[in-house]
Amino acid sequence: MTHAEHLAAHPGDRKTGFKTTSTHLRQTLIALAAGLVGVGTSHAGDGAGLLQPLELKASVERWRLPAGETMGMSALGVSKKITEQWSLGVESRAAISGERGGFITLGVSSDYVQPVANKLALEAGLSLGAGGGRGGAYLSGGGLITHAHAGLRYDLGRLGWLSGGVSSVRFPNGGVIRSTQPYLGYSLPFDALMVPGAAIGEPARTRWSDIAGYTPRQHQVFWVARQQHSPGATGRVGGGAAGRTGLIGAEWRTLLDDGWFVKLESEGAASGQSAGYMQILAGGGRVFPLTPQSRLVASLSLGGGGGGGVDTGGGLLVDGALGWQYQLSRQWLAELSASRLSSPSSSFRASSLDLRLGYQFGAARTSGSIAPASDGSLQSHSLRLRTGLQNYRGASPNWRTQPQQGVSNLALQLDYMVSPHWYLSGQGVAAQDGGAGAYMAGLLGAGARAPLSQRVFAEAELLAGAAGGGGLNTGSGLATQANLNLGVQLSPALALVASLGRMQAANGEFRAKVAGLSLAYSLNAFTPQPAGR
């Protein structure tokens, strides 16, 4: 609902202004509690309460650093509305100007929006995260970051929201960054079909064609491996050639009409001499059909990246790619592409050969465009989002530059439940304490799950990915982690999960015992069933 629609439906709000604040606050607390325990809220007119409002958010601001230095930061996140005013989400920030390319943070956010006039609203938010980058513990200390903002947003109708105001950032665990500055933001609301706390594989009680205002899309998720080469004798901080670097990560694509798509990807260094290098890129592209099974794919992305001694200047990266995609089966596809990555603010340039293995779901593709399932049926996808802490304790003498000090990390984990007993997992980890503020890891893997009682379950996970920075001796960056988890189901949607594990570098001295505690939120998402199934 836009602010104009809100005021039309509640004309008294124009006159009373904030007199309704106590009522809104009471409704907010009730709805927030209901959302957290998995009761959910119904949305009139969607046929089954499946249509849930989400928001894609982006912002830019410039932080002030010591000695008169500044660092331009961009933020990208997604949030889910809990009530008409409150939303919860996840976000990432990356340096895009200045001299600190590779400064990246991950975190969770909470936002509040209060309409005050036609198309105008107050907004405020608080986020908690972890990260750092070029500059190490001097800038970010242990890595913990708090970020608050307050301002105004203007309703652009179908184009989304434009906002601006003042933000404040702090790194309280020994960091020197304390900055207050203006920000400019943009938000794009969208809807997804989901219910909290549903059982794995639970069918939808309606069809997508019965839901007013819902547009079906096809989505693809890729496992990505990039072999990147920087020619010449430049590319590293202080001089020298960046050389060859192997990157691994993941990518998400949503296909639009007529073969166009939008994408988000993230990779980290797993081989070469640039452990700690990471990049986060967002952009779009187009698919051109060649045969019924093969397509030409072209894309262009912007983002932030750096670290691992790679000189990306202020951090802004531009990535262009051209590739060939082949349909292996109805759901699975492979893609081989060549890409060119460059930093506008430094001499860093790199060419890469990229391999992607993808899984697609949602509406079916017809001649490069999108066609919904003919019968309007929905396919279920059971997901789990875990947020919590992981603590490392050294299991080898030279696991980090400060071997006697442990590292505490913020962890964000997304699980796809393939069946009641198996799941795939993607996990992002960033140091928040222990003087390792530049450390980050991105891991992919799988887990097995077994119920021990009606509310208690056990899990085993095996993960691999890229890790580096913060003085942890991860060698080339490739690392593996094995976990044993014990969980207690607090409600249909919420669970508390404790874990013990071990993480180690494939060719470095990093070895660590891992203990974790996370809060897990489960939901069922639905997409149109592909035609012919």
CSV table of N, CA, C and O in Angstrom, one decimal, residues 318-432:
chain,number,residue,atom,x,y,z
A,318,VAL,N,33.7,-2.8,-12.1
A,318,VAL,CA,32.8,-3.0,-13.3
A,318,VAL,C,33.2,-4.3,-13.9
A,318,VAL,O,34.3,-4.6,-14.2
A,319,ASP,N,32.1,-5.1,-14.1
A,319,ASP,CA,32.3,-6.5,-14.7
A,319,ASP,C,31.4,-6.7,-15.9
A,319,ASP,O,30.2,-6.6,-15.7
A,320,GLY,N,32.0,-7.0,-17.0
A,320,GLY,CA,31.2,-7.4,-18.2
A,320,GLY,C,31.5,-8.8,-18.6
A,320,GLY,O,32.7,-9.3,-18.5
A,321,ALA,N,30.5,-9.6,-19.0
A,321,ALA,CA,30.7,-11.0,-19.3
A,321,ALA,C,29.9,-11.4,-20.5
A,321,ALA,O,28.8,-10.8,-20.8
A,322,LEU,N,30.4,-12.3,-21.3
A,322,LEU,CA,29.7,-12.9,-22.4
A,322,LEU,C,29.9,-14.4,-22.4
A,322,LEU,O,31.1,-14.9,-22.2
A,323,GLY,N,28.8,-15.2,-22.4
A,323,GLY,CA,28.9,-16.6,-22.2
A,323,GLY,C,27.9,-17.5,-23.0
A,323,GLY,O,27.0,-16.9,-23.6
A,324,TRP,N,28.1,-18.8,-22.9
A,324,TRP,CA,27.3,-19.8,-23.5
A,324,TRP,C,26.7,-20.6,-22.4
A,324,TRP,O,27.3,-21.2,-21.5
A,325,GLN,N,25.3,-20.8,-22.5
A,325,GLN,CA,24.6,-21.5,-21.5
A,325,GLN,C,23.9,-22.8,-22.1
A,325,GLN,O,23.4,-22.6,-23.2
A,326,TYR,N,24.0,-23.9,-21.4
A,326,TYR,CA,23.4,-25.1,-22.0
A,326,TYR,C,22.5,-25.7,-20.9
A,326,TYR,O,22.8,-25.9,-19.8
A,327,GLN,N,21.3,-26.1,-21.4
A,327,GLN,CA,20.3,-26.7,-20.5
A,327,GLN,C,20.6,-28.2,-20.4
A,327,GLN,O,20.4,-29.0,-21.3
A,328,LEU,N,21.0,-28.6,-19.2
A,328,LEU,CA,21.3,-30.0,-18.9
A,328,LEU,C,20.1,-30.8,-18.7
A,328,LEU,O,20.0,-32.0,-19.1
A,329,SER,N,19.1,-30.3,-18.1
A,329,SER,CA,17.8,-30.9,-17.8
A,329,SER,C,16.7,-29.8,-17.6
A,329,SER,O,17.0,-28.6,-17.7
A,330,ARG,N,15.5,-30.2,-17.2
A,330,ARG,CA,14.5,-29.2,-16.9
A,330,ARG,C,14.9,-28.2,-15.9
A,330,ARG,O,14.7,-27.0,-16.0
A,331,GLN,N,15.6,-28.6,-14.8
A,331,GLN,CA,16.0,-27.7,-13.7
A,331,GLN,C,17.5,-27.3,-13.8
A,331,GLN,O,17.9,-26.2,-13.3
A,332,TRP,N,18.4,-28.1,-14.3
A,332,TRP,CA,19.8,-27.9,-14.2
A,332,TRP,C,20.4,-27.3,-15.5
A,332,TRP,O,20.0,-27.7,-16.6
A,333,LEU,N,21.3,-26.4,-15.4
A,333,LEU,CA,22.0,-25.8,-16.5
A,333,LEU,C,23.4,-25.5,-16.2
A,333,LEU,O,23.8,-25.3,-15.0
A,334,ALA,N,24.3,-25.4,-17.2
A,334,ALA,CA,25.7,-25.1,-17.1
A,334,ALA,C,26.0,-23.9,-18.0
A,334,ALA,O,25.3,-23.7,-19.0
A,335,GLU,N,27.0,-23.1,-17.5
A,335,GLU,CA,27.3,-21.9,-18.3
A,335,GLU,C,28.8,-21.7,-18.3
A,335,GLU,O,29.5,-21.7,-17.2
A,336,LEU,N,29.4,-21.4,-19.4
A,336,LEU,CA,30.8,-21.1,-19.6
A,336,LEU,C,30.9,-19.7,-20.2
A,336,LEU,O,30.3,-19.4,-21.2
A,337,SER,N,31.7,-18.8,-19.5
A,337,SER,CA,31.7,-17.4,-20.0
A,337,SER,C,33.1,-16.8,-19.8
A,337,SER,O,33.9,-17.3,-19.0
A,338,ALA,N,33.4,-15.7,-20.5
A,338,ALA,CA,34.6,-14.9,-20.4
A,338,ALA,C,34.2,-13.6,-19.9
A,338,ALA,O,33.2,-13.0,-20.3
A,339,SER,N,34.9,-13.0,-18.9
A,339,SER,CA,34.5,-11.7,-18.3
A,339,SER,C,35.7,-10.8,-18.2
A,339,SER,O,36.9,-11.3,-18.1
A,340,ARG,N,35.5,-9.6,-18.1
A,340,ARG,CA,36.5,-8.6,-17.9
A,340,ARG,C,36.1,-7.7,-16.7
A,340,ARG,O,35.1,-7.1,-16.7
A,341,LEU,N,37.0,-7.7,-15.7
A,341,LEU,CA,36.8,-6.9,-14.4
A,341,LEU,C,37.8,-5.8,-14.4
A,341,LEU,O,38.9,-6.0,-14.6
A,342,SER,N,37.3,-4.6,-14.0
A,342,SER,CA,38.2,-3.4,-13.9
A,342,SER,C,37.8,-2.5,-12.8
A,342,SER,O,36.6,-2.5,-12.4
A,343,SER,N,38.7,-1.8,-12.3
A,343,SER,CA,38.5,-0.8,-11.2
A,343,SER,C,38.8,0.6,-11.8
A,343,SER,O,39.9,0.9,-12.3
A,344,PRO,N,37.7,1.4,-11.9
A,344,PRO,CA,37.9,2.8,-12.5
A,344,PRO,C,38.9,3.6,-11.7
A,344,PRO,O,39.4,4.6,-12.3
A,345,SER,N,39.1,3.4,-10.5
A,345,SER,CA,40.0,4.2,-9.7
A,345,SER,C,41.4,3.7,-9.4
A,345,SER,O,42.1,4.2,-8.6
A,346,SER,N,41.8,2.6,-10.1
A,346,SER,CA,43.1,2.1,-9.9
A,346,SER,C,43.5,1.4,-11.2
A,346,SER,O,42.8,1.4,-12.2
A,347,SER,N,44.7,0.9,-11.3
A,347,SER,CA,45.2,0.2,-12.4
A,347,SER,C,44.8,-1.3,-12.5
A,347,SER,O,45.2,-2.0,-13.5
A,348,PHE,N,44.0,-1.7,-11.6
A,348,PHE,CA,43.6,-3.1,-11.6
A,348,PHE,C,42.7,-3.5,-12.7
A,348,PHE,O,41.7,-2.9,-12.9
A,349,ARG,N,43.1,-4.5,-13.5
A,349,ARG,CA,42.3,-5.0,-14.6
A,349,ARG,C,42.5,-6.5,-14.5
A,349,ARG,O,43.6,-7.0,-14.3
A,350,ALA,N,41.4,-7.3,-14.8
A,350,ALA,CA,41.6,-8.7,-14.8
A,350,ALA,C,40.6,-9.4,-15.8
A,350,ALA,O,39.5,-8.9,-16.0
A,351,SER,N,41.0,-10.4,-16.5
A,351,SER,CA,40.2,-11.2,-17.4
A,351,SER,C,40.0,-12.6,-16.7
A,351,SER,O,40.9,-13.0,-16.0
A,352,SER,N,38.9,-13.2,-16.9
A,352,SER,CA,38.6,-14.4,-16.2
A,352,SER,C,37.8,-15.4,-17.1
A,352,SER,O,37.0,-14.9,-18.0
A,353,LEU,N,38.0,-16.6,-16.9
A,353,LEU,CA,37.1,-17.7,-17.5
A,353,LEU,C,36.3,-18.2,-16.3
A,353,LEU,O,36.8,-18.6,-15.3
A,354,ASP,N,35.0,-18.2,-16.6
A,354,ASP,CA,34.0,-18.5,-15.5
A,354,ASP,C,33.2,-19.7,-15.8
A,354,ASP,O,32.7,-19.9,-16.9
A,355,LEU,N,33.0,-20.6,-14.8
A,355,LEU,CA,32.1,-21.7,-14.9
A,355,LEU,C,31.0,-21.7,-13.9
A,355,LEU,O,31.3,-21.4,-12.7
A,356,ARG,N,29.8,-21.9,-14.4
A,356,ARG,CA,28.7,-21.9,-13.5
A,356,ARG,C,27.8,-23.1,-13.6
A,356,ARG,O,27.6,-23.6,-14.8
A,357,LEU,N,27.4,-23.7,-12.5
A,357,LEU,CA,26.4,-24.8,-12.5
A,357,LEU,C,25.2,-24.2,-11.8
A,357,LEU,O,25.2,-23.8,-10.6
A,358,GLY,N,24.0,-24.3,-12.5
A,358,GLY,CA,22.8,-23.6,-12.0
A,358,GLY,C,21.6,-24.5,-11.8
A,358,GLY,O,21.5,-25.5,-12.5
A,359,TYR,N,20.7,-24.1,-10.9
A,359,TYR,CA,19.4,-24.8,-10.7
A,359,TYR,C,18.4,-23.7,-10.9
A,359,TYR,O,18.5,-22.6,-10.3
A,360,GLN,N,17.3,-24.0,-11.7
A,360,GLN,CA,16.3,-23.0,-11.9
A,360,GLN,C,14.9,-23.5,-11.5
A,360,GLN,O,14.7,-24.7,-11.5
A,361,PHE,N,14.1,-22.6,-11.1
A,361,PHE,CA,12.8,-22.9,-10.6
A,361,PHE,C,11.9,-21.7,-10.9
A,361,PHE,O,12.3,-20.6,-11.1
A,362,GLY,N,10.6,-22.0,-10.9
A,362,GLY,CA,9.6,-20.9,-11.2
A,362,GLY,C,9.0,-21.1,-12.5
A,362,GLY,O,8.9,-22.2,-13.0
A,363,ALA,N,8.6,-20.0,-13.2
A,363,ALA,CA,8.0,-20.1,-14.5
A,363,ALA,C,8.9,-20.7,-15.5
A,363,ALA,O,10.1,-20.5,-15.4
A,364,ALA,N,8.4,-21.3,-16.6
A,364,ALA,CA,9.2,-21.9,-17.6
A,364,ALA,C,9.6,-20.9,-18.7
A,364,ALA,O,9.0,-19.9,-18.9
A,365,ARG,N,10.7,-21.2,-19.3
A,365,ARG,CA,11.2,-20.3,-20.4
A,365,ARG,C,10.7,-20.8,-21.7
A,365,ARG,O,10.7,-22.0,-22.0
A,366,THR,N,10.3,-19.9,-22.6
A,366,THR,CA,9.8,-20.2,-23.9
A,366,THR,C,10.5,-19.2,-24.9
A,366,THR,O,10.2,-18.0,-24.8
A,367,SER,N,11.4,-19.7,-25.7
A,367,SER,CA,12.0,-18.8,-26.7
A,367,SER,C,12.7,-17.6,-26.1
A,367,SER,O,12.7,-16.5,-26.6
A,368,GLY,N,13.3,-17.8,-24.9
A,368,GLY,CA,14.1,-16.8,-24.3
A,368,GLY,C,13.3,-15.9,-23.4
A,368,GLY,O,13.8,-15.0,-22.8
A,369,SER,N,12.0,-16.0,-23.4
A,369,SER,CA,11.1,-15.2,-22.6
A,369,SER,C,10.5,-16.0,-21.5
A,369,SER,O,10.8,-17.2,-21.3
A,370,ILE,N,9.6,-15.4,-20.7
A,370,ILE,CA,9.0,-16.1,-19.6
A,370,ILE,C,7.6,-16.5,-19.8
A,370,ILE,O,6.8,-15.6,-20.3
A,371,ALA,N,7.2,-17.7,-19.5
A,371,ALA,CA,5.8,-18.1,-19.7
A,371,ALA,C,5.4,-18.8,-18.4
A,371,ALA,O,6.1,-19.7,-17.9
A,372,PRO,N,4.3,-18.4,-17.8
A,372,PRO,CA,3.8,-19.0,-16.5
A,372,PRO,C,3.3,-20.5,-16.7
A,372,PRO,O,3.0,-20.8,-17.9
A,373,ALA,N,3.3,-21.2,-15.7
A,373,ALA,CA,2.7,-22.6,-15.8
A,373,ALA,C,1.3,-22.5,-16.2
A,373,ALA,O,0.5,-21.6,-15.8
A,374,SER,N,0.9,-23.4,-17.1
A,374,SER,CA,-0.4,-23.4,-17.7
A,374,SER,C,-1.6,-23.6,-16.7
A,374,SER,O,-2.6,-23.0,-16.8
A,375,ASP,N,-1.3,-24.4,-15.6
A,375,ASP,CA,-2.4,-24.7,-14.7
A,375,ASP,C,-2.4,-23.8,-13.5
A,375,ASP,O,-3.3,-23.9,-12.6
A,376,GLY,N,-1.5,-22.9,-13.3
A,376,GLY,CA,-1.4,-22.0,-12.2
A,376,GLY,C,-1.0,-22.6,-10.9
A,376,GLY,O,-1.1,-22.0,-9.8
A,377,SER,N,-0.5,-23.8,-10.9
A,377,SER,CA,-0.1,-24.5,-9.6
A,377,SER,C,1.2,-23.9,-9.1
A,377,SER,O,2.0,-23.3,-9.8
A,378,LEU,N,1.4,-24.2,-7.8
A,378,LEU,CA,2.6,-23.7,-7.1
A,378,LEU,C,3.5,-24.8,-6.6
A,378,LEU,O,3.0,-25.8,-6.2
A,379,GLN,N,4.8,-24.5,-6.6
A,379,GLN,CA,5.8,-25.4,-6.2
A,379,GLN,C,6.4,-24.9,-4.9
A,379,GLN,O,6.7,-23.7,-4.7
A,380,SER,N,6.6,-25.8,-3.9
A,380,SER,CA,7.0,-25.4,-2.6
A,380,SER,C,8.6,-25.5,-2.4
A,380,SER,O,9.2,-26.4,-3.0
A,381,HIS,N,9.1,-24.5,-1.7
A,381,HIS,CA,10.6,-24.5,-1.4
A,381,HIS,C,10.8,-24.1,0.0
A,381,HIS,O,10.4,-23.0,0.5
A,382,SER,N,11.3,-25.1,0.8
A,382,SER,CA,11.4,-24.9,2.3
A,382,SER,C,12.8,-24.3,2.5
A,382,SER,O,13.8,-24.9,2.1
A,383,LEU,N,12.8,-23.1,3.2
A,383,LEU,CA,14.0,-22.4,3.5
A,383,LEU,C,14.2,-22.2,5.0
A,383,LEU,O,13.2,-22.2,5.7
A,384,ARG,N,15.5,-22.0,5.4
A,384,ARG,CA,15.8,-21.6,6.8
A,384,ARG,C,16.9,-20.6,6.8
A,384,ARG,O,17.9,-20.8,6.2
A,385,LEU,N,16.6,-19.5,7.5
A,385,LEU,CA,17.6,-18.4,7.7
A,385,LEU,C,18.1,-18.5,9.1
A,385,LEU,O,17.4,-18.4,10.1
A,386,ARG,N,19.5,-18.7,9.3
A,386,ARG,CA,20.1,-18.7,10.6
A,386,ARG,C,21.0,-17.5,10.8
A,386,ARG,O,21.7,-17.1,9.9
A,387,THR,N,20.8,-16.8,12.0
A,387,THR,CA,21.6,-15.7,12.3
A,387,THR,C,22.2,-15.9,13.7
A,387,THR,O,21.5,-16.2,14.6
A,388,GLY,N,23.5,-15.8,13.9
A,388,GLY,CA,24.1,-16.0,15.2
A,388,GLY,C,25.6,-15.7,15.2
A,388,GLY,O,26.1,-15.0,14.4
A,389,LEU,N,26.3,-16.3,16.2
A,389,LEU,CA,27.7,-16.1,16.4
A,389,LEU,C,28.4,-17.4,16.3
A,389,LEU,O,27.9,-18.5,16.6
A,390,GLN,N,29.6,-17.3,15.7
A,390,GLN,CA,30.6,-18.4,15.7
A,390,GLN,C,31.9,-18.0,16.3
A,390,GLN,O,32.4,-16.9,16.0
A,391,ASN,N,32.4,-18.8,17.2
A,391,ASN,CA,33.7,-18.5,17.9
A,391,ASN,C,34.8,-19.5,17.5
A,391,ASN,O,34.6,-20.7,17.5
A,392,TYR,N,35.9,-18.9,17.1
A,392,TYR,CA,37.1,-19.7,16.7
A,392,TYR,C,38.1,-19.8,17.9
A,392,TYR,O,38.4,-18.7,18.5
A,393,ARG,N,38.6,-21.0,18.1
A,393,ARG,CA,39.7,-21.1,19.0
A,393,ARG,C,40.8,-21.9,18.3
A,393,ARG,O,40.5,-22.9,17.7
A,394,GLY,N,42.0,-21.4,18.4
A,394,GLY,CA,43.1,-22.0,17.6
A,394,GLY,C,43.4,-23.5,17.9
A,394,GLY,O,43.4,-23.9,19.1
A,395,ALA,N,43.6,-24.3,16.9
A,395,ALA,CA,43.9,-25.7,17.0
A,395,ALA,C,45.2,-26.0,16.4
A,395,ALA,O,45.6,-27.1,16.2
A,396,SER,N,46.0,-24.9,16.1
A,396,SER,CA,47.4,-25.1,15.6
A,396,SER,C,48.2,-23.9,16.1
A,396,SER,O,47.6,-22.8,16.4
A,397,PRO,N,49.5,-24.0,16.3
A,397,PRO,CA,50.3,-23.0,16.9
A,397,PRO,C,50.3,-21.6,16.1
A,397,PRO,O,50.3,-20.6,16.7
A,398,ASN,N,50.3,-21.7,14.8
A,398,ASN,CA,50.3,-20.4,14.0
A,398,ASN,C,49.1,-20.2,13.2
A,398,ASN,O,49.1,-19.8,12.0
A,399,TRP,N,47.9,-20.4,13.8
A,399,TRP,CA,46.7,-20.3,13.1
A,399,TRP,C,46.4,-18.9,12.7
A,399,TRP,O,45.6,-18.6,11.8
A,400,ARG,N,46.9,-17.9,13.5
A,400,ARG,CA,46.7,-16.5,13.2
A,400,ARG,C,47.9,-15.7,13.8
A,400,ARG,O,48.7,-16.3,14.5
A,401,THR,N,48.0,-14.4,13.5
A,401,THR,CA,49.1,-13.6,13.9
A,401,THR,C,49.1,-13.4,15.4
A,401,THR,O,50.1,-13.0,16.0
A,402,GLN,N,47.9,-13.5,16.1
A,402,GLN,CA,47.8,-13.5,17.5
A,402,GLN,C,47.3,-14.8,18.0
A,402,GLN,O,46.1,-14.9,18.3
A,403,PRO,N,48.1,-15.8,18.1
A,403,PRO,CA,47.6,-17.2,18.3
A,403,PRO,C,46.9,-17.4,19.6
A,403,PRO,O,46.1,-18.4,19.7
A,404,GLN,N,47.1,-16.6,20.6
A,404,GLN,CA,46.5,-16.8,21.9
A,404,GLN,C,45.1,-16.2,22.0
A,404,GLN,O,44.4,-16.4,23.0
A,405,GLN,N,44.7,-15.5,21.0
A,405,GLN,CA,43.4,-14.8,21.0
A,405,GLN,C,42.4,-15.4,20.1
A,405,GLN,O,42.7,-15.6,18.9
A,406,GLY,N,41.2,-15.7,20.6
A,406,GLY,CA,40.2,-16.2,19.8
A,406,GLY,C,39.5,-15.2,18.9
A,406,GLY,O,39.7,-14.0,19.1
A,407,VAL,N,38.7,-15.6,18.0
A,407,VAL,CA,38.0,-14.7,17.1
A,407,VAL,C,36.5,-15.0,17.2
A,407,VAL,O,36.1,-16.2,17.1
A,408,SER,N,35.7,-14.0,17.4
A,408,SER,CA,34.2,-14.1,17.4
A,408,SER,C,33.6,-13.6,16.1
A,408,SER,O,34.0,-12.5,15.7
A,409,ASN,N,32.8,-14.3,15.4
A,409,ASN,CA,32.2,-13.9,14.1
A,409,ASN,C,30.7,-13.8,14.2
A,409,ASN,O,30.0,-14.6,14.9
A,410,LEU,N,30.2,-12.9,13.3
A,410,LEU,CA,28.8,-12.9,13.0
A,410,LEU,C,28.6,-13.8,11.8
A,410,LEU,O,29.3,-13.7,10.8
A,411,ALA,N,27.5,-14.7,11.9
A,411,ALA,CA,27.3,-15.7,10.8
A,411,ALA,C,25.9,-15.5,10.3
A,411,ALA,O,24.9,-15.4,11.1
A,412,LEU,N,25.7,-15.5,9.0
A,412,LEU,CA,24.4,-15.5,8.3
A,412,LEU,C,24.4,-16.7,7.4
A,412,LEU,O,25.3,-16.9,6.5
A,413,GLN,N,23.4,-17.5,7.6
A,413,GLN,CA,23.3,-18.8,6.9
A,413,GLN,C,21.9,-19.0,6.3
A,413,GLN,O,20.9,-18.8,7.0
A,414,LEU,N,21.9,-19.5,5.0
A,414,LEU,CA,20.7,-19.8,4.3
A,414,LEU,C,20.7,-21.2,3.9
A,414,LEU,O,21.6,-21.7,3.2
A,415,ASP,N,19.7,-22.0,4.4
A,415,ASP,CA,19.5,-23.4,4.1
A,415,ASP,C,18.3,-23.7,3.2
A,415,ASP,O,17.3,-23.1,3.4
A,416,TYR,N,18.5,-24.5,2.2
A,416,TYR,CA,17.4,-25.0,1.3
A,416,TYR,C,17.2,-26.5,1.7
A,416,TYR,O,18.1,-27.3,1.5
A,417,MET,N,16.0,-26.7,2.2
A,417,MET,CA,15.7,-28.1,2.6
A,417,MET,C,15.2,-28.9,1.5
A,417,MET,O,14.1,-28.8,0.9
A,418,VAL,N,16.1,-29.8,1.0
A,418,VAL,CA,15.8,-30.7,-0.1
A,418,VAL,C,14.8,-31.7,0.2
A,418,VAL,O,13.9,-32.0,-0.6
A,419,SER,N,14.9,-32.2,1.5
A,419,SER,CA,13.9,-33.2,2.0
A,419,SER,C,13.9,-33.0,3.5
A,419,SER,O,14.7,-32.2,4.0
A,420,PRO,N,13.1,-33.8,4.2
A,420,PRO,CA,13.1,-33.7,5.7
A,420,PRO,C,14.5,-34.0,6.3
A,420,PRO,O,14.7,-33.7,7.4
A,421,HIS,N,15.3,-34.7,5.5
A,421,HIS,CA,16.6,-35.2,6.1
A,421,HIS,C,17.8,-34.6,5.4
A,421,HIS,O,18.9,-34.9,5.9
A,422,TRP,N,17.7,-33.8,4.4
A,422,TRP,CA,18.9,-33.3,3.7
A,422,TRP,C,18.6,-31.8,3.3
A,422,TRP,O,17.5,-31.4,3.0
A,423,TYR,N,19.7,-31.0,3.4
A,423,TYR,CA,19.6,-29.6,3.0
A,423,TYR,C,20.9,-29.1,2.4
A,423,TYR,O,22.0,-29.7,2.7
A,424,LEU,N,20.8,-28.1,1.5
A,424,LEU,CA,22.0,-27.4,1.0
A,424,LEU,C,22.1,-26.1,1.8
A,424,LEU,O,21.1,-25.5,2.2
A,425,SER,N,23.4,-25.6,2.0
A,425,SER,CA,23.6,-24.5,2.8
A,425,SER,C,24.6,-23.5,2.2
A,425,SER,O,25.6,-23.9,1.6
A,426,GLY,N,24.3,-22.2,2.3
A,426,GLY,CA,25.3,-21.2,2.0
A,426,GLY,C,25.5,-20.3,3.2
A,426,GLY,O,24.5,-19.8,3.8
A,427,GLN,N,26.7,-20.0,3.6
A,427,GLN,CA,27.0,-19.3,4.8
A,427,GLN,C,28.0,-18.2,4.6
A,427,GLN,O,29.0,-18.4,4.0
A,428,GLY,N,27.7,-17.0,5.2
A,428,GLY,CA,28.6,-15.9,5.2
A,428,GLY,C,29.0,-15.6,6.6
A,428,GLY,O,28.2,-15.5,7.5
A,429,VAL,N,30.3,-15.4,6.9
A,429,VAL,CA,30.9,-15.2,8.2
A,429,VAL,C,31.8,-13.9,8.2
A,429,VAL,O,32.6,-13.8,7.2
A,430,ALA,N,31.7,-13.1,9.2
A,430,ALA,CA,32.6,-11.9,9.3
A,430,ALA,C,32.9,-11.7,10.7
A,430,ALA,O,32.1,-11.8,11.6
A,431,ALA,N,34.2,-11.4,11.0
A,431,ALA,CA,34.7,-11.2,12.4
A,431,ALA,C,34.1,-10.0,13.0
A,431,ALA,O,34.0,-8.9,12.4
A,432,GLN,N,33.7,-10.1,14.3
A,432,GLN,CA,33.1,-9.0,15.0
A,432,GLN,C,33.9,-8.7,16.3
A,432,GLN,O,33.6,-7.7,17.0
